[in-house]
mmCIF file of N, CA and C in Angstrom:
data_model
loop_
_atom_site.group_PDB
_atom_site.id
_atom_site.type_symbol
_atom_site.label_atom_id
_atom_site.label_comp_id
_atom_site.label_asym_id
_atom_site.label_seq_id
_atom_site.Cartn_x
_atom_site.Cartn_y
_atom_site.Cartn_z
ATOM 1 N N MET A 29 0.819 -1.199 0.000
ATOM 2 C CA MET A 29 0.000 0.000 0.000
ATOM 3 C C MET A 29 0.861 1.261 0.000
ATOM 4 N N LYS A 30 1.949 1.230 0.809
ATOM 5 C CA LYS A 30 2.848 2.382 0.850
ATOM 6 C C LYS A 30 3.462 2.630 -0.519
ATOM 7 N N ARG A 31 3.750 1.529 -1.228
ATOM 8 C CA ARG A 31 4.367 1.665 -2.556
ATOM 9 C C ARG A 31 3.387 2.299 -3.543
ATOM 10 N N VAL A 32 2.112 1.933 -3.479
ATOM 11 C CA VAL A 32 1.087 2.511 -4.351
ATOM 12 C C VAL A 32 0.959 4.007 -4.085
ATOM 13 N N ILE A 33 0.954 4.391 -2.826
ATOM 14 C CA ILE A 33 0.862 5.808 -2.476
ATOM 15 C C ILE A 33 2.091 6.562 -2.969
ATOM 16 N N ALA A 34 3.274 5.961 -2.830
ATOM 17 C CA ALA A 34 4.508 6.600 -3.289
ATOM 18 C C ALA A 34 4.494 6.774 -4.797
ATOM 19 N N VAL A 35 4.043 5.780 -5.531
ATOM 20 C CA VAL A 35 3.972 5.874 -6.997
ATOM 21 C C VAL A 35 2.951 6.925 -7.403
ATOM 22 N N ALA A 36 1.802 6.949 -6.769
ATOM 23 C CA ALA A 36 0.773 7.944 -7.081
ATOM 24 C C ALA A 36 1.274 9.355 -6.806
ATOM 25 N N THR A 37 1.959 9.534 -5.706
ATOM 26 C CA THR A 37 2.532 10.846 -5.372
ATOM 27 C C THR A 37 3.554 11.265 -6.413
ATOM 28 N N ALA A 38 4.387 10.347 -6.855
ATOM 29 C CA ALA A 38 5.394 10.647 -7.873
ATOM 30 C C ALA A 38 4.740 11.020 -9.191
ATOM 31 N N LEU A 39 3.664 10.328 -9.579
ATOM 32 C CA LEU A 39 2.964 10.645 -10.823
ATOM 33 C C LEU A 39 2.332 12.033 -10.778
ATOM 34 N N VAL A 40 1.739 12.370 -9.656
ATOM 35 C CA VAL A 40 1.150 13.707 -9.502
ATOM 36 C C VAL A 40 2.227 14.773 -9.591
ATOM 37 N N ALA A 41 3.359 14.542 -8.962
ATOM 38 C CA ALA A 41 4.466 15.501 -9.000
ATOM 39 C C ALA A 41 4.967 15.670 -10.429
ATOM 40 N N CYS A 42 5.108 14.577 -11.183
ATOM 41 C CA CYS A 42 5.565 14.651 -12.574
ATOM 42 C C CYS A 42 4.557 15.395 -13.434
ATOM 43 N N ALA A 43 3.275 15.115 -13.252
ATOM 44 C CA ALA A 43 2.249 15.780 -14.037
ATOM 45 C C ALA A 43 2.248 17.275 -13.763
ATOM 46 N N THR A 44 2.463 17.672 -12.532
ATOM 47 C CA THR A 44 2.497 19.085 -12.182
ATOM 48 C C THR A 44 3.646 19.798 -12.883
ATOM 49 N N VAL A 45 4.782 19.133 -12.999
ATOM 50 C CA VAL A 45 5.954 19.726 -13.645
ATOM 51 C C VAL A 45 5.791 19.761 -15.154
ATOM 52 N N LEU A 46 5.205 18.721 -15.736
ATOM 53 C CA LEU A 46 5.145 18.594 -17.185
ATOM 54 C C LEU A 46 3.990 19.342 -17.825
ATOM 55 N N LEU A 47 2.888 19.517 -17.124
ATOM 56 C CA LEU A 47 1.742 20.192 -17.707
ATOM 57 C C LEU A 47 1.960 21.702 -17.721
ATOM 58 N N PRO A 48 1.665 22.361 -18.847
ATOM 59 C CA PRO A 48 1.829 23.819 -18.894
ATOM 60 C C PRO A 48 0.762 24.510 -18.065
ATOM 61 N N ALA A 49 1.084 25.700 -17.616
ATOM 62 C CA ALA A 49 0.125 26.495 -16.850
ATOM 63 C C ALA A 49 -1.005 26.928 -17.767
ATOM 64 N N SER A 50 -2.189 27.055 -17.223
ATOM 65 C CA SER A 50 -3.317 27.520 -18.023
ATOM 66 C C SER A 50 -3.091 28.981 -18.376
ATOM 67 N N PRO A 51 -3.705 29.446 -19.482
ATOM 68 C CA PRO A 51 -3.533 30.855 -19.859
ATOM 69 C C PRO A 51 -3.929 31.813 -18.749
ATOM 70 N N ALA A 52 -4.961 31.470 -18.001
ATOM 71 C CA ALA A 52 -5.398 32.357 -16.917
ATOM 72 C C ALA A 52 -4.353 32.443 -15.816
ATOM 73 N N ALA A 53 -3.586 31.371 -15.627
ATOM 74 C CA ALA A 53 -2.594 31.351 -14.554
ATOM 75 C C ALA A 53 -1.289 32.017 -14.970
ATOM 76 N N ALA A 54 -1.078 32.116 -16.270
ATOM 77 C CA ALA A 54 0.167 32.722 -16.747
ATOM 78 C C ALA A 54 0.090 34.235 -16.537
ATOM 79 N N ALA A 55 0.932 34.765 -15.684
ATOM 80 C CA ALA A 55 0.905 36.193 -15.355
ATOM 81 C C ALA A 55 1.728 36.993 -16.352
ATOM 82 N N THR A 56 1.267 38.181 -16.637
ATOM 83 C CA THR A 56 2.048 39.088 -17.472
ATOM 84 C C THR A 56 3.018 39.851 -16.586
ATOM 85 N N PRO A 57 4.171 40.256 -17.124
ATOM 86 C CA PRO A 57 5.121 41.006 -16.305
ATOM 87 C C PRO A 57 4.614 42.415 -15.997
ATOM 88 N N VAL A 58 5.211 43.036 -15.026
ATOM 89 C CA VAL A 58 4.882 44.418 -14.680
ATOM 90 C C VAL A 58 5.491 45.341 -15.726
ATOM 91 N N CYS A 59 4.707 46.305 -16.195
ATOM 92 C CA CYS A 59 5.225 47.324 -17.120
ATOM 93 C C CYS A 59 6.227 48.190 -16.350
ATOM 94 N N THR A 60 7.362 48.492 -16.963
ATOM 95 C CA THR A 60 8.381 49.293 -16.291
ATOM 96 C C THR A 60 8.828 50.507 -17.092
ATOM 97 N N SER A 61 8.556 50.519 -18.389
ATOM 98 C CA SER A 61 8.987 51.627 -19.240
ATOM 99 C C SER A 61 7.926 51.845 -20.314
ATOM 100 N N SER A 62 8.314 52.379 -21.452
ATOM 101 C CA SER A 62 7.349 52.590 -22.532
ATOM 102 C C SER A 62 8.024 52.413 -23.884
ATOM 103 N N VAL A 63 7.209 52.142 -24.887
ATOM 104 C CA VAL A 63 7.668 52.040 -26.276
ATOM 105 C C VAL A 63 6.669 52.773 -27.158
ATOM 106 N N LEU A 64 7.114 53.177 -28.333
ATOM 107 C CA LEU A 64 6.210 53.781 -29.306
ATOM 108 C C LEU A 64 5.526 52.676 -30.091
ATOM 109 N N GLN A 65 4.205 52.788 -30.225
ATOM 110 C CA GLN A 65 3.423 51.811 -30.966
ATOM 111 C C GLN A 65 2.585 52.539 -32.004
ATOM 112 N N PRO A 66 2.442 51.968 -33.209
ATOM 113 C CA PRO A 66 1.602 52.604 -34.221
ATOM 114 C C PRO A 66 0.129 52.583 -33.812
ATOM 115 N N THR A 67 -0.574 53.624 -34.151
ATOM 116 C CA THR A 67 -2.002 53.716 -33.867
ATOM 117 C C THR A 67 -2.771 53.620 -35.183
ATOM 118 N N THR A 68 -4.086 53.727 -35.081
ATOM 119 C CA THR A 68 -4.918 53.736 -36.279
ATOM 120 C C THR A 68 -4.923 55.115 -36.933
ATOM 121 N N GLY A 69 -4.272 56.095 -36.307
ATOM 122 C CA GLY A 69 -4.286 57.467 -36.801
ATOM 123 C C GLY A 69 -3.258 57.747 -37.888
ATOM 124 N N ILE A 70 -3.658 58.564 -38.836
ATOM 125 C CA ILE A 70 -2.784 59.008 -39.921
ATOM 126 C C ILE A 70 -2.697 60.531 -39.857
ATOM 127 N N ASP A 71 -1.488 61.060 -39.928
ATOM 128 C CA ASP A 71 -1.293 62.514 -39.935
ATOM 129 C C ASP A 71 -1.866 63.058 -41.245
ATOM 130 N N PRO A 72 -2.865 63.959 -41.172
ATOM 131 C CA PRO A 72 -3.484 64.470 -42.400
ATOM 132 C C PRO A 72 -2.547 65.321 -43.252
ATOM 133 N N TYR A 73 -1.485 65.827 -42.656
ATOM 134 C CA TYR A 73 -0.559 66.680 -43.390
ATOM 135 C C TYR A 73 0.528 65.885 -44.104
ATOM 136 N N THR A 74 1.004 64.815 -43.477
ATOM 137 C CA THR A 74 2.119 64.062 -44.051
ATOM 138 C C THR A 74 1.735 62.668 -44.530
ATOM 139 N N GLY A 75 0.591 62.171 -44.088
ATOM 140 C CA GLY A 75 0.177 60.818 -44.458
ATOM 141 C C GLY A 75 0.872 59.739 -43.639
ATOM 142 N N ALA A 76 1.702 60.150 -42.679
ATOM 143 C CA ALA A 76 2.439 59.183 -41.856
ATOM 144 C C ALA A 76 1.539 58.612 -40.761
ATOM 145 N N ARG A 77 1.769 57.356 -40.431
ATOM 146 C CA ARG A 77 1.044 56.722 -39.325
ATOM 147 C C ARG A 77 1.524 57.356 -38.021
ATOM 148 N N LEU A 78 0.587 57.690 -37.151
ATOM 149 C CA LEU A 78 0.922 58.297 -35.863
ATOM 150 C C LEU A 78 1.167 57.205 -34.825
ATOM 151 N N SER A 79 2.122 57.441 -33.947
ATOM 152 C CA SER A 79 2.461 56.495 -32.891
ATOM 153 C C SER A 79 2.152 57.096 -31.526
ATOM 154 N N ALA A 80 2.031 56.224 -30.553
ATOM 155 C CA ALA A 80 1.765 56.645 -29.179
ATOM 156 C C ALA A 80 2.723 55.934 -28.244
ATOM 157 N N SER A 81 3.015 56.574 -27.127
ATOM 158 C CA SER A 81 3.846 55.983 -26.093
ATOM 159 C C SER A 81 2.974 55.076 -25.234
ATOM 160 N N VAL A 82 3.367 53.793 -25.133
ATOM 161 C CA VAL A 82 2.562 52.773 -24.454
ATOM 162 C C VAL A 82 3.420 52.082 -23.390
ATOM 163 N N PRO A 83 2.876 51.818 -22.206
ATOM 164 C CA PRO A 83 3.642 51.094 -21.184
ATOM 165 C C PRO A 83 4.161 49.753 -21.713
ATOM 166 N N SER A 84 5.373 49.394 -21.280
ATOM 167 C CA SER A 84 5.969 48.144 -21.747
ATOM 168 C C SER A 84 6.853 47.520 -20.666
ATOM 169 N N ALA A 85 7.209 46.272 -20.927
ATOM 170 C CA ALA A 85 8.160 45.531 -20.097
ATOM 171 C C ALA A 85 9.163 44.915 -21.054
ATOM 172 N N SER A 86 10.393 45.373 -21.006
ATOM 173 C CA SER A 86 11.445 44.869 -21.897
ATOM 174 C C SER A 86 11.033 44.957 -23.361
ATOM 175 N N GLY A 87 10.345 46.038 -23.727
ATOM 176 C CA GLY A 87 9.948 46.259 -25.113
ATOM 177 C C GLY A 87 8.618 45.646 -25.503
ATOM 178 N N SER A 88 8.042 44.806 -24.659
ATOM 179 C CA SER A 88 6.755 44.172 -24.956
ATOM 180 C C SER A 88 5.636 44.940 -24.267
ATOM 181 N N THR A 89 4.561 45.181 -25.000
ATOM 182 C CA THR A 89 3.411 45.863 -24.406
ATOM 183 C C THR A 89 2.472 44.879 -23.711
ATOM 184 N N ASN A 90 2.821 43.610 -23.690
ATOM 185 C CA ASN A 90 2.036 42.592 -23.002
ATOM 186 C C ASN A 90 2.470 42.580 -21.530
ATOM 187 N N CYS A 91 1.996 43.573 -20.785
ATOM 188 C CA CYS A 91 2.387 43.739 -19.389
ATOM 189 C C CYS A 91 1.211 44.329 -18.623
ATOM 190 N N HIS A 92 1.379 44.499 -17.312
ATOM 191 C CA HIS A 92 0.285 45.030 -16.506
ATOM 192 C C HIS A 92 0.776 46.068 -15.501
ATOM 193 N N LEU A 93 -0.181 46.848 -15.025
ATOM 194 C CA LEU A 93 0.034 47.813 -13.940
ATOM 195 C C LEU A 93 -1.145 47.696 -12.999
ATOM 196 N N GLN A 94 -0.871 47.821 -11.701
ATOM 197 C CA GLN A 94 -1.947 47.743 -10.710
ATOM 198 C C GLN A 94 -1.563 48.528 -9.470
ATOM 199 N N SER A 95 -2.485 48.591 -8.529
ATOM 200 C CA SER A 95 -2.266 49.336 -7.289
ATOM 201 C C SER A 95 -0.945 48.953 -6.640
ATOM 202 N N GLY A 96 -0.249 49.988 -6.150
ATOM 203 C CA GLY A 96 1.003 49.769 -5.440
ATOM 204 C C GLY A 96 2.252 49.880 -6.309
ATOM 205 N N ILE A 97 2.094 49.865 -7.618
ATOM 206 C CA ILE A 97 3.254 49.976 -8.513
ATOM 207 C C ILE A 97 3.585 51.454 -8.693
ATOM 208 N N ALA A 98 4.858 51.768 -8.636
ATOM 209 C CA ALA A 98 5.322 53.146 -8.840
ATOM 210 C C ALA A 98 6.528 53.096 -9.758
ATOM 211 N N ASN A 99 6.356 53.590 -10.994
ATOM 212 C CA ASN A 99 7.468 53.610 -11.943
ATOM 213 C C ASN A 99 7.133 54.497 -13.149
ATOM 214 N N ALA A 100 8.041 54.521 -14.111
ATOM 215 C CA ALA A 100 7.882 55.366 -15.296
ATOM 216 C C ALA A 100 6.701 54.948 -16.157
ATOM 217 N N ALA A 101 6.388 53.660 -16.199
ATOM 218 C CA ALA A 101 5.264 53.189 -17.014
ATOM 219 C C ALA A 101 3.936 53.727 -16.482
ATOM 220 N N VAL A 102 3.816 53.855 -15.169
ATOM 221 C CA VAL A 102 2.600 54.416 -14.579
ATOM 222 C C VAL A 102 2.452 55.876 -15.013
ATOM 223 N N LYS A 103 3.556 56.611 -15.046
ATOM 224 C CA LYS A 103 3.505 58.010 -15.512
ATOM 225 C C LYS A 103 2.994 58.088 -16.939
ATOM 226 N N VAL A 104 3.465 57.182 -17.787
ATOM 227 C CA VAL A 104 3.021 57.157 -19.185
ATOM 228 C C VAL A 104 1.513 56.928 -19.231
ATOM 229 N N LEU A 105 1.028 55.953 -18.492
ATOM 230 C CA LEU A 105 -0.411 55.664 -18.479
ATOM 231 C C LEU A 105 -1.201 56.863 -17.957
ATOM 232 N N GLN A 106 -0.749 57.461 -16.864
ATOM 233 C CA GLN A 106 -1.455 58.612 -16.298
ATOM 234 C C GLN A 106 -1.515 59.768 -17.303
ATOM 235 N N ARG A 107 -0.422 60.031 -17.962
ATOM 236 C CA ARG A 107 -0.373 61.109 -18.959
ATOM 237 C C ARG A 107 -1.346 60.822 -20.108
ATOM 238 N N GLU A 108 -1.352 59.583 -20.567
ATOM 239 C CA GLU A 108 -2.239 59.208 -21.673
ATOM 240 C C GLU A 108 -3.708 59.339 -21.265
ATOM 241 N N LEU A 109 -4.036 58.902 -20.056
ATOM 242 C CA LEU A 109 -5.415 59.010 -19.588
ATOM 243 C C LEU A 109 -5.834 60.472 -19.458
ATOM 244 N N ASN A 110 -4.930 61.307 -19.008
ATOM 245 C CA ASN A 110 -5.231 62.739 -18.924
ATOM 246 C C ASN A 110 -5.449 63.331 -20.315
ATOM 247 N N ASP A 111 -4.576 62.984 -21.263
ATOM 248 C CA ASP A 111 -4.659 63.560 -22.607
ATOM 249 C C ASP A 111 -5.921 63.124 -23.349
ATOM 250 N N CYS A 112 -6.263 61.859 -23.274
ATOM 251 C CA CYS A 112 -7.383 61.355 -24.078
ATOM 252 C C CYS A 112 -8.714 61.297 -23.342
ATOM 253 N N TYR A 113 -8.678 61.240 -22.024
ATOM 254 C CA TYR A 113 -9.914 61.105 -21.255
ATOM 255 C C TYR A 113 -10.132 62.240 -20.261
ATOM 256 N N GLN A 114 -9.239 63.232 -20.234
ATOM 257 C CA GLN A 114 -9.343 64.372 -19.326
ATOM 258 C C GLN A 114 -9.649 63.914 -17.894
ATOM 259 N N THR A 115 -8.852 62.959 -17.402
ATOM 260 C CA THR A 115 -9.093 62.370 -16.086
ATOM 261 C C THR A 115 -8.610 63.244 -14.932
ATOM 262 N N GLY A 116 -7.701 64.176 -15.195
ATOM 263 C CA GLY A 116 -7.209 65.038 -14.121
ATOM 264 C C GLY A 116 -6.309 64.342 -13.127
ATOM 265 N N LEU A 117 -5.716 63.227 -13.527
ATOM 266 C CA LEU A 117 -4.807 62.512 -12.625
ATOM 267 C C LEU A 117 -3.521 63.296 -12.409
ATOM 268 N N THR A 118 -2.969 63.207 -11.220
ATOM 269 C CA THR A 118 -1.640 63.736 -10.960
ATOM 270 C C THR A 118 -0.653 62.753 -11.586
ATOM 271 N N VAL A 119 0.214 63.255 -12.455
ATOM 272 C CA VAL A 119 1.186 62.389 -13.136
ATOM 273 C C VAL A 119 2.401 62.251 -12.216
ATOM 274 N N ASP A 120 2.270 61.326 -11.261
ATOM 275 C CA ASP A 120 3.324 61.135 -10.271
ATOM 276 C C ASP A 120 3.987 59.759 -10.353
ATOM 277 N N GLY A 121 3.494 58.909 -11.259
ATOM 278 C CA GLY A 121 4.084 57.583 -11.407
ATOM 279 C C GLY A 121 3.662 56.586 -10.356
ATOM 280 N N VAL A 122 2.661 56.924 -9.544
ATOM 281 C CA VAL A 122 2.188 56.024 -8.495
ATOM 282 C C VAL A 122 0.793 55.522 -8.879
ATOM 283 N N TYR A 123 0.654 54.218 -8.987
ATOM 284 C CA TYR A 123 -0.641 53.615 -9.317
ATOM 285 C C TYR A 123 -1.438 53.488 -8.019
ATOM 286 N N GLY A 124 -2.055 54.595 -7.660
ATOM 287 C CA GLY A 124 -2.810 54.659 -6.418
ATOM 288 C C GLY A 124 -4.300 54.530 -6.665
ATOM 289 N N PRO A 125 -5.106 54.848 -5.647
ATOM 290 C CA PRO A 125 -6.557 54.707 -5.752
ATOM 291 C C PRO A 125 -7.184 55.525 -6.887
ATOM 292 N N ALA A 126 -6.678 56.725 -7.135
ATOM 293 C CA ALA A 126 -7.256 57.562 -8.194
ATOM 294 C C ALA A 126 -6.995 56.952 -9.574
ATOM 295 N N THR A 127 -5.772 56.472 -9.799
ATOM 296 C CA THR A 127 -5.449 55.856 -11.089
ATOM 297 C C THR A 127 -6.276 54.586 -11.272
ATOM 298 N N LYS A 128 -6.360 53.783 -10.234
ATOM 299 C CA LYS A 128 -7.142 52.548 -10.313
ATOM 300 C C LYS A 128 -8.606 52.858 -10.636
ATOM 301 N N ALA A 129 -9.156 53.871 -9.986
ATOM 302 C CA ALA A 129 -10.556 54.235 -10.212
ATOM 303 C C ALA A 129 -10.783 54.706 -11.648
ATOM 304 N N LYS A 130 -9.868 55.499 -12.175
ATOM 305 C CA LYS A 130 -10.022 55.994 -13.547
ATOM 306 C C LYS A 130 -9.917 54.849 -14.552
ATOM 307 N N VAL A 131 -8.970 53.922 -14.320
ATOM 308 C CA VAL A 131 -8.836 52.768 -15.211
ATOM 309 C C VAL A 131 -10.112 51.924 -15.145
ATOM 310 N N ALA A 132 -10.637 51.698 -13.941
ATOM 311 C CA ALA A 132 -11.867 50.908 -13.792
ATOM 312 C C ALA A 132 -13.045 51.585 -14.487
ATOM 313 N N SER A 133 -13.120 52.902 -14.389
ATOM 314 C CA SER A 133 -14.198 53.651 -15.035
ATOM 315 C C SER A 133 -14.136 53.491 -16.555
ATOM 316 N N ILE A 134 -12.933 53.582 -17.100
ATOM 317 C CA ILE A 134 -12.757 53.425 -18.549
ATOM 318 C C ILE A 134 -13.055 51.984 -18.955
ATOM 319 N N GLN A 135 -12.596 51.019 -18.168
ATOM 320 C CA GLN A 135 -12.894 49.614 -18.460
ATOM 321 C C GLN A 135 -14.407 49.395 -18.493
ATOM 322 N N ASN A 136 -15.097 49.939 -17.519
ATOM 323 C CA ASN A 136 -16.544 49.808 -17.452
ATOM 324 C C ASN A 136 -17.204 50.413 -18.685
ATOM 325 N N ALA A 137 -16.727 51.576 -19.110
ATOM 326 C CA ALA A 137 -17.291 52.249 -20.281
ATOM 327 C C ALA A 137 -17.127 51.418 -21.553
ATOM 328 N N TYR A 138 -16.064 50.627 -21.633
ATOM 329 C CA TYR A 138 -15.821 49.802 -22.820
ATOM 330 C C TYR A 138 -16.318 48.368 -22.650
ATOM 331 N N GLY A 139 -16.991 48.094 -21.536
ATOM 332 C CA GLY A 139 -17.606 46.796 -21.355
ATOM 333 C C GLY A 139 -16.656 45.646 -21.065
ATOM 334 N N ILE A 140 -15.502 45.969 -20.475
ATOM 335 C CA ILE A 140 -14.586 44.902 -20.076
ATOM 336 C C ILE A 140 -14.534 44.858 -18.547
ATOM 337 N N SER A 141 -13.948 43.822 -18.008
ATOM 338 C CA SER A 141 -13.883 43.643 -16.563
ATOM 339 C C SER A 141 -13.302 44.882 -15.898
ATOM 340 N N ALA A 142 -14.086 45.528 -15.057
ATOM 341 C CA ALA A 142 -13.689 46.785 -14.415
ATOM 342 C C ALA A 142 -12.975 46.518 -13.102
ATOM 343 N N ASP A 143 -11.790 45.900 -13.203
ATOM 344 C CA ASP A 143 -11.013 45.580 -12.005
ATOM 345 C C ASP A 143 -9.983 46.649 -11.659
ATOM 346 N N GLY A 144 -9.825 47.648 -12.535
ATOM 347 C CA GLY A 144 -8.871 48.724 -12.286
ATOM 348 C C GLY A 144 -7.430 48.353 -12.557
ATOM 349 N N ILE A 145 -7.201 47.170 -13.110
ATOM 350 C CA ILE A 145 -5.844 46.731 -13.445
ATOM 351 C C ILE A 145 -5.620 46.955 -14.935
ATOM 352 N N TYR A 146 -4.559 47.686 -15.260
ATOM 353 C CA TYR A 146 -4.198 47.910 -16.657
ATOM 354 C C TYR A 146 -3.461 46.675 -17.171
ATOM 355 N N GLY A 147 -3.912 46.135 -18.286
ATOM 356 C CA GLY A 147 -3.266 44.975 -18.898
ATOM 357 C C GLY A 147 -3.567 44.943 -20.384
ATOM 358 N N PRO A 148 -3.251 43.839 -21.054
ATOM 359 C CA PRO A 148 -3.422 43.744 -22.504
ATOM 360 C C PRO A 148 -4.838 44.040 -23.001
ATOM 361 N N THR A 149 -5.861 43.591 -22.289
ATOM 362 C CA THR A 149 -7.234 43.850 -22.741
ATOM 363 C C THR A 149 -7.546 45.335 -22.656
ATOM 364 N N THR A 150 -7.164 45.966 -21.568
ATOM 365 C CA THR A 150 -7.387 47.408 -21.422
ATOM 366 C C THR A 150 -6.595 48.171 -22.475
ATOM 367 N N ARG A 151 -5.344 47.790 -22.686
ATOM 368 C CA ARG A 151 -4.504 48.449 -23.697
ATOM 369 C C ARG A 151 -5.174 48.443 -25.063
ATOM 370 N N SER A 152 -5.831 47.346 -25.410
ATOM 371 C CA SER A 152 -6.396 47.217 -26.749
ATOM 372 C C SER A 152 -7.663 48.044 -26.972
ATOM 373 N N VAL A 153 -8.344 48.452 -25.899
ATOM 374 C CA VAL A 153 -9.596 49.194 -26.090
ATOM 375 C C VAL A 153 -9.470 50.698 -25.867
ATOM 376 N N ILE A 154 -8.470 51.122 -25.113
ATOM 377 C CA ILE A 154 -8.400 52.560 -24.817
ATOM 378 C C ILE A 154 -7.758 53.337 -25.962
ATOM 379 N N TYR A 155 -7.950 54.632 -25.913
ATOM 380 C CA TYR A 155 -7.365 55.540 -26.902
ATOM 381 C C TYR A 155 -6.046 56.083 -26.364
ATOM 382 N N TRP A 156 -5.109 56.301 -27.270
ATOM 383 C CA TRP A 156 -3.761 56.753 -26.922
ATOM 384 C C TRP A 156 -3.486 58.091 -27.598
ATOM 385 N N ALA A 157 -2.796 58.958 -26.882
ATOM 386 C CA ALA A 157 -2.496 60.304 -27.378
ATOM 387 C C ALA A 157 -1.385 60.268 -28.418
ATOM 388 N N THR A 158 -1.612 60.990 -29.496
ATOM 389 C CA THR A 158 -0.596 61.148 -30.538
ATOM 390 C C THR A 158 -0.438 62.642 -30.820
ATOM 391 N N ARG A 159 0.711 62.988 -31.317
ATOM 392 C CA ARG A 159 0.948 64.374 -31.733
ATOM 393 C C ARG A 159 1.617 64.351 -33.093
ATOM 394 N N ASN A 160 1.119 65.177 -34.001
ATOM 395 C CA ASN A 160 1.754 65.236 -35.315
ATOM 396 C C ASN A 160 2.903 66.249 -35.285
ATOM 397 N N ASP A 161 3.479 66.512 -36.426
ATOM 398 C CA ASP A 161 4.626 67.425 -36.508
ATOM 399 C C ASP A 161 4.289 68.842 -36.034
ATOM 400 N N PHE A 162 3.014 69.161 -35.953
ATOM 401 C CA PHE A 162 2.594 70.495 -35.523
ATOM 402 C C PHE A 162 2.121 70.484 -34.069
ATOM 403 N N ALA A 163 2.446 69.410 -33.349
ATOM 404 C CA ALA A 163 2.129 69.228 -31.925
ATOM 405 C C ALA A 163 0.629 69.188 -31.658
ATOM 406 N N GLN A 164 -0.156 68.841 -32.677
ATOM 407 C CA GLN A 164 -1.595 68.711 -32.480
ATOM 408 C C GLN A 164 -1.903 67.378 -31.806
ATOM 409 N N LEU A 165 -2.638 67.427 -30.716
ATOM 410 C CA LEU A 165 -2.985 66.235 -29.962
ATOM 411 C C LEU A 165 -4.254 65.603 -30.531
ATOM 412 N N ARG A 166 -4.156 64.302 -30.805
ATOM 413 C CA ARG A 166 -5.325 63.519 -31.231
ATOM 414 C C ARG A 166 -5.187 62.149 -30.573
ATOM 415 N N CYS A 167 -6.318 61.504 -30.363
ATOM 416 C CA CYS A 167 -6.302 60.198 -29.694
ATOM 417 C C CYS A 167 -6.845 59.105 -30.614
ATOM 418 N N PHE A 168 -6.148 57.975 -30.620
ATOM 419 C CA PHE A 168 -6.514 56.843 -31.472
ATOM 420 C C PHE A 168 -6.289 55.536 -30.715
ATOM 421 N N ARG A 169 -6.902 54.498 -31.198
ATOM 422 C CA ARG A 169 -6.593 53.152 -30.685
ATOM 423 C C ARG A 169 -5.315 52.660 -31.344
ATOM 424 N N LEU A 170 -4.707 51.668 -30.725
ATOM 425 C CA LEU A 170 -3.517 51.071 -31.312
ATOM 426 C C LEU A 170 -3.911 50.249 -32.528
ATOM 427 N N GLN A 171 -2.991 50.149 -33.441
ATOM 428 C CA GLN A 171 -3.244 49.422 -34.694
ATOM 429 C C GLN A 171 -3.326 47.945 -34.457
#
């Protein structure tokens, strides 16, 4: 009986190591900086595609921000929310209650889970600030 239990325990341990994590369990890294990403906007004067500064982790925009994080990526998000949504956030780089509330409000408006956590789903629905060569501010979704 002890041998059966030992074999069963070993099989469970092997299965745990060999089976990949479910997509829901796979966490995205914390955003720490920003990168320029093309938007759906075209500069009417030059015909060039407009880009926006988007939070990133090691160059990838597949990252998240949430309460308690304080870094340059949070500043980018706060600035973008102020520019496109007139949220009035203090651009201090701290993902505090006000930033969380504004993100949740925008998530709710777009019909996605209003948890106040910025991540890939939120990134894909919100508008991002762009400026053309004449410093004109316009907001577009990412391409």
